[in-house]
Each structure stands twice: as structure tokens, then as C-alpha cells.
Coordinates of C-alpha atoms in Angstrom, one line a residue:
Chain A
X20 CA 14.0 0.7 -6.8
X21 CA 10.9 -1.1 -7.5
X22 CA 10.4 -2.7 -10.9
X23 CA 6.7 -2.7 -11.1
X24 CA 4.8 -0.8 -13.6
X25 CA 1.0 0.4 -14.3
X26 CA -0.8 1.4 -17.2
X27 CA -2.6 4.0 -17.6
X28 CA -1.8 6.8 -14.5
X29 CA -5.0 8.3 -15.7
X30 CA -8.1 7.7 -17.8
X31 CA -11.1 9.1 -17.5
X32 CA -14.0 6.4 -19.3
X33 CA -17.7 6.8 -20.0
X34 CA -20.3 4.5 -18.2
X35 CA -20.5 0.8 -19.7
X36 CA -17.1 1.5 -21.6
X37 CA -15.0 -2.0 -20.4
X38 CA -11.5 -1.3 -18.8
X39 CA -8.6 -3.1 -18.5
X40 CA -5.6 -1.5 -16.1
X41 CA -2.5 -3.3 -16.8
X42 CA 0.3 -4.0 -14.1
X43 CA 3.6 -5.4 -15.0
X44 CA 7.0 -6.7 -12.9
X45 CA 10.1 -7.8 -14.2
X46 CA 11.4 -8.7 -10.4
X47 CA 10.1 -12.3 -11.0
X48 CA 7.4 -12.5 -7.4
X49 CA 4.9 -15.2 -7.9
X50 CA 2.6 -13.3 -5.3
X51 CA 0.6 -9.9 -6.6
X52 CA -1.9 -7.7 -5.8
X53 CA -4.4 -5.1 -6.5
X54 CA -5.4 -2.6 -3.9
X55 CA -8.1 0.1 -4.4
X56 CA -8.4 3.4 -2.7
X57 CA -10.6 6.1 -2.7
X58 CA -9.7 9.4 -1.7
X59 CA -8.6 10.4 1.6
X60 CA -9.7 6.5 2.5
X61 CA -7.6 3.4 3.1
X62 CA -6.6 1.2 0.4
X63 CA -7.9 -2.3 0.6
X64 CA -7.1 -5.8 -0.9
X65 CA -9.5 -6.4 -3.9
X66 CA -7.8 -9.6 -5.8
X67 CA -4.4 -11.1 -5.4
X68 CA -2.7 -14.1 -6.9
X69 CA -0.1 -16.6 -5.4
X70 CA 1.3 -17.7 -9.2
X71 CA 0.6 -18.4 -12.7
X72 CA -3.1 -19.3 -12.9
X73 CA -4.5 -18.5 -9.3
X74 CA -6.2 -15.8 -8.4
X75 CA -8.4 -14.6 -5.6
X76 CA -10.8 -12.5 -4.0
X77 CA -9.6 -10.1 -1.3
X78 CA -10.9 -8.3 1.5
X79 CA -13.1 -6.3 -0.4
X80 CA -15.6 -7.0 -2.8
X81 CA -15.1 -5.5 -6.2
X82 CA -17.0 -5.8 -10.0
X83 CA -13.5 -6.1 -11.5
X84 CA -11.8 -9.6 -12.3
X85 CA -8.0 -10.6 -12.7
X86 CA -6.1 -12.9 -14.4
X87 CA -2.3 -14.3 -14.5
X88 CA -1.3 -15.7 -17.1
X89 CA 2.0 -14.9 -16.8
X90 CA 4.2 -14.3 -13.7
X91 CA 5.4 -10.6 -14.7
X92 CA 1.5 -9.8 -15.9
X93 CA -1.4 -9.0 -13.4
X94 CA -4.5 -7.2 -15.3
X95 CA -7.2 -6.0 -13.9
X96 CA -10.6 -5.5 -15.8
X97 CA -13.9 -3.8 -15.3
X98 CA -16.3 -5.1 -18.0
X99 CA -18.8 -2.1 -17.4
X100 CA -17.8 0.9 -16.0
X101 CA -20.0 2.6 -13.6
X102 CA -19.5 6.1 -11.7
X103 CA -18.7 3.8 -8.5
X104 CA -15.7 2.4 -9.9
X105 CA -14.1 6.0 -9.5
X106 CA -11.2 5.5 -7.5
X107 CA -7.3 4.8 -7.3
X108 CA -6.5 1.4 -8.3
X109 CA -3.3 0.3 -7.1
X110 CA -0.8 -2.9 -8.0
X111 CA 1.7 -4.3 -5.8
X112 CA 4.1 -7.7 -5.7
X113 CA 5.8 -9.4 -2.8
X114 CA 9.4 -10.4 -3.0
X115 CA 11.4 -12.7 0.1
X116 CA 10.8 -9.4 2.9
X117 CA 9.5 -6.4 0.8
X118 CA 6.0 -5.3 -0.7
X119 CA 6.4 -3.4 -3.9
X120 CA 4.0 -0.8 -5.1
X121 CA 3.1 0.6 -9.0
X122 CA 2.3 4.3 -8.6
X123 CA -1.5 3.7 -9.6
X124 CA -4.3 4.1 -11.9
X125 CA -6.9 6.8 -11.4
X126 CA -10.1 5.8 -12.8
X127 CA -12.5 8.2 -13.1
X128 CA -16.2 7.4 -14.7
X129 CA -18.6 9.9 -15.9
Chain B
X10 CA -13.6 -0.6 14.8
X11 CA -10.5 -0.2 13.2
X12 CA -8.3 -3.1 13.0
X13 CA -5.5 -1.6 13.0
X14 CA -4.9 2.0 14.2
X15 CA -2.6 5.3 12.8
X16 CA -2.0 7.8 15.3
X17 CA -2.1 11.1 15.4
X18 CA -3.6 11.5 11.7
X19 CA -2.4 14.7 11.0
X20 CA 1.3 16.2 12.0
X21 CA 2.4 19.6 11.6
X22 CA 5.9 20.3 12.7
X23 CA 8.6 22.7 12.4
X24 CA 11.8 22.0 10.5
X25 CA 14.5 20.0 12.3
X26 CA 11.9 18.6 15.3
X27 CA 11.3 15.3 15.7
X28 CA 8.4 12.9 15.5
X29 CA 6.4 10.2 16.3
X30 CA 3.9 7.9 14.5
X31 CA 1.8 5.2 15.8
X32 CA 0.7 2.1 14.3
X33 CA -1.4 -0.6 16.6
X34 CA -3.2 -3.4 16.0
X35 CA -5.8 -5.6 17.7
X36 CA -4.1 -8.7 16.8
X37 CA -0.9 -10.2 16.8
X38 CA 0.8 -9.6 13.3
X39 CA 3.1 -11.5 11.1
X40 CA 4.7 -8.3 9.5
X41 CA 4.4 -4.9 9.8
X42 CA 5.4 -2.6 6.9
X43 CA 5.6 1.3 6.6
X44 CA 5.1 3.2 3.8
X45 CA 5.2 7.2 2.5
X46 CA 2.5 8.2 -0.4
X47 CA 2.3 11.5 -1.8
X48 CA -1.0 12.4 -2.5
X49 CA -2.7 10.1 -5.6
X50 CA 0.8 8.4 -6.2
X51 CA 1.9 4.8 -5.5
X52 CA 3.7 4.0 -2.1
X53 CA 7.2 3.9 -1.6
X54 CA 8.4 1.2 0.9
X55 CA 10.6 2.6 4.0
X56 CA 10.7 -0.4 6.0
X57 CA 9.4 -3.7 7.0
X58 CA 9.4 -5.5 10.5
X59 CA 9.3 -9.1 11.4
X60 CA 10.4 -9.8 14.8
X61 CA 9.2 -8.9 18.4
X62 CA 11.3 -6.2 19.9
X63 CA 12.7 -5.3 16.0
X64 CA 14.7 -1.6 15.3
X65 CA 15.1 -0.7 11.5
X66 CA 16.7 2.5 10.5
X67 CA 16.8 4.1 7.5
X68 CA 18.9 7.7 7.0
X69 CA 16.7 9.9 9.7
X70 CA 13.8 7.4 10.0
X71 CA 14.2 4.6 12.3
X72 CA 10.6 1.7 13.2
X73 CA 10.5 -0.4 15.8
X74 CA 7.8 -3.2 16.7
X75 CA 6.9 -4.3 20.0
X76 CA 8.2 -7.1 21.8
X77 CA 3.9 -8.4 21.6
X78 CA 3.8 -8.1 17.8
X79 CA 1.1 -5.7 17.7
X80 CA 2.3 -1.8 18.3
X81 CA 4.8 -0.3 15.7
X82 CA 6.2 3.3 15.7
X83 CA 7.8 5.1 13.5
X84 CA 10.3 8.0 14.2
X85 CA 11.5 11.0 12.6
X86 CA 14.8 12.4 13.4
X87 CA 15.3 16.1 12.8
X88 CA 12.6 16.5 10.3
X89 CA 12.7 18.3 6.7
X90 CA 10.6 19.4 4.0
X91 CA 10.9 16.4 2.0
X92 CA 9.4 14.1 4.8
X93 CA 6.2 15.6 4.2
X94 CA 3.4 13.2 2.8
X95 CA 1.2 10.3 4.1
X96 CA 2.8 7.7 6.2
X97 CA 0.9 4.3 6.1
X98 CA 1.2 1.5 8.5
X99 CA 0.2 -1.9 6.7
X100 CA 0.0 -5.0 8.6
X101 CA 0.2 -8.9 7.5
X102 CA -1.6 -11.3 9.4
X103 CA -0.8 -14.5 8.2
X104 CA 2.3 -14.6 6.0
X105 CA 0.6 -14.2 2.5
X106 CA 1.5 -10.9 1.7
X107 CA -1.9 -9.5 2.1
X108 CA -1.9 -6.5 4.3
X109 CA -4.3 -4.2 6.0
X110 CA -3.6 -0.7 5.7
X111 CA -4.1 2.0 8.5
X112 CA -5.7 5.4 8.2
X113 CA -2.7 7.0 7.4
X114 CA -1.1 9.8 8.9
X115 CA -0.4 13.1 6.9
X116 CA 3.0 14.7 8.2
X117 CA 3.6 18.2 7.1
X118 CA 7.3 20.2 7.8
X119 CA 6.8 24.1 7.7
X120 CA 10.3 25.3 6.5

């Protein structure tokens, strides 16, 4: 079973309120990621990092920013909410042959 | 276009038939990994496939990626219930982990 954990499964936030959805592993992978997906809609690559202090941009362009600062600790933050940023945010890390996934944050803005 | 394709993208069967899923892609991949969501939860890995010609089985669920790299399939034996949810084909194309996800395909078992 997957050891790789987010925080919160739900919140519901107010436009311009600033976010941060936590994602946590305790399997040791250098390499994680956030994924976004709306609903009914594929997920796609929004950041990923390959260690401790690297981070990147993925496929799809996103407000939100990342940071590792740890290798078990992969935030993402949204420092103003708008309605667009509804959506399913979710974390994943990458051991030798396996993708793991957190069960996901639902961010919903009004 | 879709880089890489789920077929069909809905399923309906009956208890105990089996199925097939399609996963294709317009490029050669480096991996190929299948998933199962239920709706608004996290993905649960099923299997991953590396190797041109590869077979994976797992209790009644059994992938397989083409000798080219860039059709997968995934096969249900004897479907139940509990198989029902959305099956995701995600693809990597260059070793680092970052995949591209299919449409999905939602697989429903009527009892």
C-alpha cells in the first residue's frame, strides 16, 4: 500500500484567501508530483520535482507554486484563490517501477 | 488530437463477462501504467509496463503492451461488482516519471 498522504480531502475557501495543500511520503522517492483534474476531465502534470530543492513546471500551466524542502514534503500553494482554481488537486511519487498516488484535495472557491 | 487514446469510454457489462480496455498512443512510450479511480478519490496503481511484447497479471486483471511500445490493453476476467470505477491509462515518455493520462474509461458491472 502506498505511503503518501494529502492534506486537506476537502476545503471549500473564499476568493483571495491563500492555500496551501500539503502532500507527504514516508517511502523515501526523490521524484514527486502534482496533478490537477477537473471533473469528468483528465488529470494533468502541473509541477513536479526530481529532489530536495528542484522543482518544475509541468505540462500545464497553473497560478500555484511548489517547494521541496524536504524529500518526504511536497506543498502546493495558491497565494490568491480564484473560482478557477476549483478542481481536484492530486499528489503522486515515483519509486524504482511504480507511481504512487495521495487520494486528493478538492478545492472548491466561492 | 489526443495524445494518447482510452477506448471504449464507457463499459457496461454483466456480472462474470469479460472485458477489454484500450489504451494507444501516437508515440512510442517508455512506460505505460494503469490505474482504477473511484469517482473524486486518488488512483490506485494496478500495473505498470516497460517492455515491448510485456503480460502483467494481477488476480482477474491481466495488461499487456505491444511489441511497438505504443498500444496497451487491459483485460478483465470474469468481471464483478467491485471492478466497477474509472480505469486510466497513463503514459511516460521519457523516463522521468511524468505521465500523460488518457480519457479514462468508466466500467460499470450490473449484478
Amino acid at each position: 500500500e502506498a505511503d503518501i498522504y494529502q492534506t486537506p480531502r476537502y476545503l471549500v475557501i473564499g476568493t483571495g484567501k491563500k492555500i496551501t495543500l500539503e502532500c507527504s511520503q514516508t517511502m523515501g522517492h526523490d521524484k514527486m508530483y502534482w496533478y490537477q483534474q477537473d471533473p469528468g476531465m483528465e488529470l494533468h502534470l502541473i509541477h513536479y520535482s526530481y529532489g530536495v530543492n528542484s522543482t518544475e513546471k509541468g505540462d500545464l500551466s497553473s497560478e500555484s507554486t511548489v517547494s521541496r524542502i524536504r524529500t518526504e514534503h511536497f506543498p502546493l500553494t495558491l497565494e490568491s484563490a480564484r473560482p478557477s482554481h476549483t478542481s481536484q488537486y492530486l499528489c503522486a511519487s515515483s519509486g524504482s517501477d511504480t507511481i504512487y498516488f495521495g487520494e486528493g484535495s478538492w478545492l472548491t472557491v466561492v | 488530437s489526443q495524445e494518447l487514446e482510452q477506448s471504449p469510454q464507457s463499459l457496461i457489462v454483466q456480472e462474470g463477462k469479460n472485458l477489454t480496455i484500450n489504451c494507444t498512443s501516437s508515440k512510442t512510450l517508455y512506460g505505460l501504467y494503469w490505474y482504477k479511480q473511484k469517482y473524486g478519490e486518488g488512483l490506485i496503481f494496478l500495473m505498470m509496463l516497460q517492455k515491448g511484447g510485456e503480460e502483467k497479471s494481477h488476480e482477474k486483471i491481466t495488461a499487456k503492451l505491444d511489441e511497438k511500445k505504443q498500444q496497451s490493453s487491459l483485460h478483465i476476467t470474469a468481471s464483478q461488482p467491485s471492478h466497477a470505477g474509472i480505469y486510466l491509462c497513463g503514459a511516460d515518455r521519457n523516463q522521468g516519471g511524468k505521465l500523460i493520462f488518457g480519457q479514462g474509461t468508466e466500467l460499470s458491472v450490473k449484478p
